[in-house]
Tab-separated table of C-alpha atoms in Angstrom:
chain	number	residue	atom	x	y	z
A	11	UNK	CA	-63.029	-27.994	-54.289
A	12	UNK	CA	-60.897	-31.014	-53.227
A	13	UNK	CA	-57.544	-31.381	-54.927
A	14	UNK	CA	-56.531	-34.405	-56.979
A	15	UNK	CA	-54.179	-35.450	-54.190
A	16	UNK	CA	-57.037	-35.428	-51.650
A	17	UNK	CA	-59.247	-37.425	-54.020
A	18	UNK	CA	-56.503	-39.988	-54.570
A	19	UNK	CA	-56.026	-40.302	-50.813
A	20	UNK	CA	-59.758	-40.915	-50.274
A	21	UNK	CA	-59.940	-43.495	-53.054
A	22	UNK	CA	-56.824	-45.206	-51.746
A	23	UNK	CA	-58.206	-45.422	-48.231
A	24	UNK	CA	-61.597	-46.754	-49.346
A	25	UNK	CA	-59.943	-49.226	-51.719
A	26	UNK	CA	-57.633	-50.461	-49.005
A	27	UNK	CA	-60.590	-51.373	-46.822
A	28	UNK	CA	-62.930	-52.541	-49.593
A	29	UNK	CA	-62.928	-56.110	-48.266
A	30	UNK	CA	-63.947	-55.118	-44.728
A	31	UNK	CA	-67.734	-55.327	-44.890
A	32	UNK	CA	-67.888	-58.464	-47.097
A	33	UNK	CA	-65.417	-60.200	-44.779
A	34	UNK	CA	-67.374	-59.111	-41.702
A	35	UNK	CA	-70.652	-60.434	-43.113
A	36	UNK	CA	-69.070	-63.724	-44.204
A	37	UNK	CA	-67.494	-64.164	-40.769
A	38	UNK	CA	-70.886	-63.761	-39.121
A	39	UNK	CA	-72.655	-66.138	-41.534
A	40	UNK	CA	-70.078	-68.898	-41.099
A	41	UNK	CA	-69.931	-68.369	-37.322
A	42	UNK	CA	-73.749	-68.523	-37.099
A	43	UNK	CA	-73.841	-71.752	-39.140
A	44	UNK	CA	-71.030	-73.260	-37.082
A	45	UNK	CA	-72.728	-72.532	-33.727
A	46	UNK	CA	-76.121	-73.653	-35.009
A	47	UNK	CA	-75.077	-76.906	-36.683
A	48	UNK	CA	-72.100	-78.218	-34.713
A	49	UNK	CA	-71.925	-79.012	-30.996
A	50	UNK	CA	-68.261	-79.276	-30.068
A	51	UNK	CA	-66.743	-78.887	-26.630
A	52	UNK	CA	-66.112	-75.421	-25.182
A	53	UNK	CA	-62.363	-76.045	-25.426
A	54	UNK	CA	-62.651	-76.837	-29.143
A	55	UNK	CA	-64.813	-73.747	-29.731
A	56	UNK	CA	-62.380	-71.410	-28.002
A	57	UNK	CA	-59.140	-72.973	-29.229
A	58	UNK	CA	-60.034	-74.035	-32.780
A	59	UNK	CA	-63.448	-72.620	-33.698
A	60	UNK	CA	-62.685	-68.999	-32.905
A	61	UNK	CA	-59.208	-69.295	-34.375
A	62	UNK	CA	-60.877	-70.208	-37.687
A	63	UNK	CA	-63.852	-67.848	-37.651
A	64	UNK	CA	-62.298	-64.875	-35.814
A	65	UNK	CA	-58.547	-65.215	-36.187
A	66	UNK	CA	-58.339	-66.359	-39.825
A	67	UNK	CA	-60.436	-63.472	-41.255
A	68	UNK	CA	-58.222	-60.965	-39.434
A	69	UNK	CA	-55.054	-62.599	-40.764
A	70	UNK	CA	-56.469	-62.622	-44.313
A	71	UNK	CA	-57.476	-58.980	-43.980
A	72	UNK	CA	-53.982	-57.949	-42.926
A	73	UNK	CA	-52.537	-59.819	-45.930
A	74	UNK	CA	-55.023	-58.262	-48.362
A	75	UNK	CA	-54.976	-54.696	-47.058
A	76	UNK	CA	-51.538	-54.399	-45.490
A	77	UNK	CA	-53.242	-52.774	-42.483
A	78	UNK	CA	-50.648	-53.663	-39.846
A	79	UNK	CA	-52.144	-51.428	-37.150
A	80	UNK	CA	-54.192	-54.483	-36.140
A	81	UNK	CA	-51.094	-56.456	-35.151
A	82	UNK	CA	-49.605	-53.419	-33.433
A	83	UNK	CA	-52.309	-53.589	-30.750
A	84	UNK	CA	-50.514	-56.710	-29.475
A	85	UNK	CA	-46.961	-55.352	-29.764
A	86	UNK	CA	-44.601	-56.786	-27.081
A	87	UNK	CA	-43.820	-53.393	-25.557
A	88	UNK	CA	-47.505	-52.992	-24.634
A	89	UNK	CA	-47.668	-56.104	-22.446
A	90	UNK	CA	-46.756	-54.622	-19.060
A	91	UNK	CA	-49.053	-51.603	-19.224
A	92	UNK	CA	-51.802	-53.688	-20.801
A	93	UNK	CA	-51.761	-56.276	-18.024
A	94	UNK	CA	-51.886	-53.659	-15.268
A	95	UNK	CA	-54.725	-51.700	-16.862
A	96	UNK	CA	-56.570	-54.911	-17.715
A	97	UNK	CA	-56.536	-56.096	-14.101
A	98	UNK	CA	-57.769	-52.705	-12.869
A	99	UNK	CA	-60.531	-52.317	-15.454
A	100	UNK	CA	-61.497	-56.002	-15.324
A	101	UNK	CA	-61.834	-55.771	-11.558
A	102	UNK	CA	-64.067	-52.721	-11.958
A	103	UNK	CA	-66.218	-54.465	-14.603
A	104	UNK	CA	-66.507	-57.519	-12.378
A	105	UNK	CA	-67.408	-55.496	-9.294
A	106	UNK	CA	-70.131	-53.510	-11.059
A	107	UNK	CA	-71.529	-56.652	-12.704
A	108	UNK	CA	-71.566	-58.452	-9.354
A	109	UNK	CA	-73.494	-55.584	-7.756
A	110	UNK	CA	-76.064	-55.672	-10.558
A	111	UNK	CA	-76.521	-59.423	-10.273
A	112	UNK	CA	-76.586	-59.446	-6.470
A	113	UNK	CA	-79.339	-56.822	-6.536
A	114	UNK	CA	-81.557	-59.465	-8.132
A	115	UNK	CA	-80.849	-62.124	-5.503
A	116	UNK	CA	-81.733	-62.416	-1.813
A	117	UNK	CA	-78.951	-64.874	-1.019
A	118	UNK	CA	-75.194	-64.310	-1.202
A	119	UNK	CA	-72.855	-67.284	-0.910
A	120	UNK	CA	-69.175	-66.305	-0.565
A	121	UNK	CA	-66.686	-68.574	-2.359
A	122	UNK	CA	-62.941	-68.702	-2.832
A	123	UNK	CA	-63.078	-69.317	-6.570
A	124	UNK	CA	-59.340	-69.630	-7.122
A	125	UNK	CA	-59.124	-72.787	-4.945
A	126	UNK	CA	-61.855	-74.588	-6.889
A	127	UNK	CA	-60.502	-77.486	-9.030
A	128	UNK	CA	-61.988	-76.077	-12.243
A	129	UNK	CA	-60.980	-72.441	-11.701
A	130	UNK	CA	-57.729	-72.404	-13.683
A	131	UNK	CA	-59.242	-74.429	-16.517
A	132	UNK	CA	-62.072	-71.899	-16.768
A	133	UNK	CA	-59.609	-69.015	-16.529
A	134	UNK	CA	-57.595	-70.357	-19.481
A	135	UNK	CA	-60.810	-70.717	-21.500
A	136	UNK	CA	-61.745	-67.156	-20.538
A	137	UNK	CA	-58.359	-65.905	-21.753
A	138	UNK	CA	-58.773	-67.720	-25.079
A	139	UNK	CA	-62.245	-66.245	-25.544
A	140	UNK	CA	-61.000	-62.792	-24.630
A	141	UNK	CA	-58.030	-62.957	-26.996
A	142	UNK	CA	-59.972	-63.964	-30.109
A	143	UNK	CA	-62.834	-61.557	-29.429
A	144	UNK	CA	-60.497	-58.648	-28.672
A	145	UNK	CA	-58.563	-59.353	-31.859
A	146	UNK	CA	-61.698	-59.528	-33.987
A	147	UNK	CA	-64.077	-56.943	-32.548
A	148	UNK	CA	-61.628	-54.258	-31.435
A	149	UNK	CA	-58.173	-54.687	-32.986
A	150	UNK	CA	-59.877	-55.461	-36.323
A	151	UNK	CA	-63.440	-54.098	-36.502
A	152	UNK	CA	-63.003	-50.959	-34.432
A	153	UNK	CA	-59.661	-49.939	-35.918
A	154	UNK	CA	-60.925	-50.353	-39.477
A	155	UNK	CA	-64.177	-48.509	-38.729
A	156	UNK	CA	-62.130	-45.651	-37.253
A	157	UNK	CA	-60.111	-45.570	-40.468
A	158	UNK	CA	-63.078	-45.721	-42.842
A	159	UNK	CA	-65.318	-43.292	-40.949
A	160	UNK	CA	-62.846	-40.741	-39.656
A	161	UNK	CA	-65.521	-38.067	-39.423
A	162	UNK	CA	-67.548	-40.130	-36.933
A	163	UNK	CA	-67.485	-39.350	-33.229
A	164	UNK	CA	-66.229	-41.816	-30.617
A	165	UNK	CA	-69.825	-42.614	-29.669
A	166	UNK	CA	-70.673	-43.547	-33.252
A	167	UNK	CA	-67.612	-45.804	-33.504
A	168	UNK	CA	-68.397	-47.394	-30.140
A	169	UNK	CA	-72.078	-47.935	-30.995
A	170	UNK	CA	-71.184	-49.579	-34.305
A	171	UNK	CA	-68.689	-51.969	-32.686
A	172	UNK	CA	-71.091	-52.724	-29.818
A	173	UNK	CA	-73.812	-53.560	-32.330
A	174	UNK	CA	-71.484	-55.930	-34.194
A	175	UNK	CA	-70.450	-57.465	-30.858
A	176	UNK	CA	-74.095	-58.049	-29.908
A	177	UNK	CA	-75.062	-59.463	-33.309
A	178	UNK	CA	-72.335	-62.102	-33.049
A	179	UNK	CA	-73.317	-62.998	-29.465
A	180	UNK	CA	-77.128	-62.840	-29.543
A	181	UNK	CA	-77.718	-66.257	-31.190
A	182	UNK	CA	-75.687	-67.934	-28.445
A	183	UNK	CA	-77.280	-66.147	-25.482
A	184	UNK	CA	-80.743	-66.637	-26.988
A	185	UNK	CA	-80.141	-70.398	-26.841
A	186	UNK	CA	-78.802	-70.313	-23.283
A	187	UNK	CA	-81.104	-67.789	-21.589
A	188	UNK	CA	-84.789	-66.959	-21.591
A	189	UNK	CA	-87.058	-64.249	-20.257
A	190	UNK	CA	-85.546	-61.704	-17.901
A	191	UNK	CA	-82.095	-63.340	-17.938
A	192	UNK	CA	-81.929	-62.877	-21.704
A	193	UNK	CA	-82.504	-59.126	-21.348
A	194	UNK	CA	-80.015	-58.847	-18.500
A	195	UNK	CA	-77.376	-60.652	-20.540
A	196	UNK	CA	-78.043	-58.476	-23.593
A	197	UNK	CA	-77.836	-55.308	-21.529
A	198	UNK	CA	-74.642	-56.424	-19.797
A	199	UNK	CA	-73.065	-57.311	-23.139
A	200	UNK	CA	-73.952	-53.909	-24.578
A	201	UNK	CA	-72.515	-52.046	-21.580
A	202	UNK	CA	-69.424	-54.239	-21.596
A	203	UNK	CA	-68.813	-53.634	-25.311
A	204	UNK	CA	-69.145	-49.874	-24.823
A	205	UNK	CA	-66.693	-49.976	-21.924
A	206	UNK	CA	-64.205	-52.022	-23.921
A	207	UNK	CA	-64.559	-49.645	-26.868
A	208	UNK	CA	-63.714	-46.712	-24.610
A	209	UNK	CA	-60.705	-48.525	-23.176
A	210	UNK	CA	-59.492	-49.528	-26.628
A	211	UNK	CA	-59.871	-46.015	-28.038
A	212	UNK	CA	-57.793	-44.656	-25.179
A	213	UNK	CA	-55.062	-47.312	-25.065
A	214	UNK	CA	-54.976	-49.166	-28.432
A	215	UNK	CA	-53.725	-52.048	-26.291
A	216	UNK	CA	-55.074	-55.537	-26.894
A	217	UNK	CA	-53.633	-56.969	-23.679
A	218	UNK	CA	-55.679	-54.656	-21.472
A	219	UNK	CA	-58.890	-55.734	-23.213
A	220	UNK	CA	-58.008	-59.433	-23.006
A	221	UNK	CA	-57.469	-59.335	-19.242
A	222	UNK	CA	-60.492	-57.150	-18.503
A	223	UNK	CA	-62.654	-59.367	-20.723
A	224	UNK	CA	-61.436	-62.570	-19.055
A	225	UNK	CA	-62.065	-61.266	-15.533
A	226	UNK	CA	-65.519	-59.999	-16.459
A	227	UNK	CA	-66.352	-63.326	-18.100
A	228	UNK	CA	-65.410	-65.251	-14.960
A	229	UNK	CA	-67.813	-63.135	-12.903
A	230	UNK	CA	-70.677	-64.039	-15.259
A	231	UNK	CA	-69.623	-67.704	-15.199
A	232	UNK	CA	-69.810	-67.896	-11.414
A	233	UNK	CA	-73.236	-66.267	-11.334
A	234	UNK	CA	-74.836	-68.141	-14.237
């Protein structure tokens, strides 16, 4: 029979994270309305829109719950290791994704992307996207899920976060892609989310996920 101390600890933990699911649902509803009703520029979406709908909920959650582990994933001492791992993993993601996409095409056109006039603008946008989505889906959602459901396995945590990741992204890709491309994009997103979940579980380093996400996103941009 559990002791009173154990019961108090369980109640305290569940109470601390009581706002998680309501905040997650509200974030999705407002994000869905925003993407469906308003048509702002990509720069506005990544700089302002995601700051409001992804960054603000995380900030409010930290204030309400005092769960500072979220901010610790972007601690300064993690920058160097995070950047190195992010480049390595992002390169691997990009290479595998390129192979998958090339397998569907009969023509390969080599390009030196970094000398294109729009490359650095797109790279900055990719970094902004990667930062807000890493903060929300992994530093926030995955860490809290790991705290609430400590008896779950890694696969269960990863599947939950991947499902949340897909739910937030499906309305957008459904508008942009149709037919086979829609299924390819959905499958790639699911595999990417699982890979990021594994990396995050191992490192608890937001910088590594930001860089790997940005590099992977650029590969998709060049192909689509």
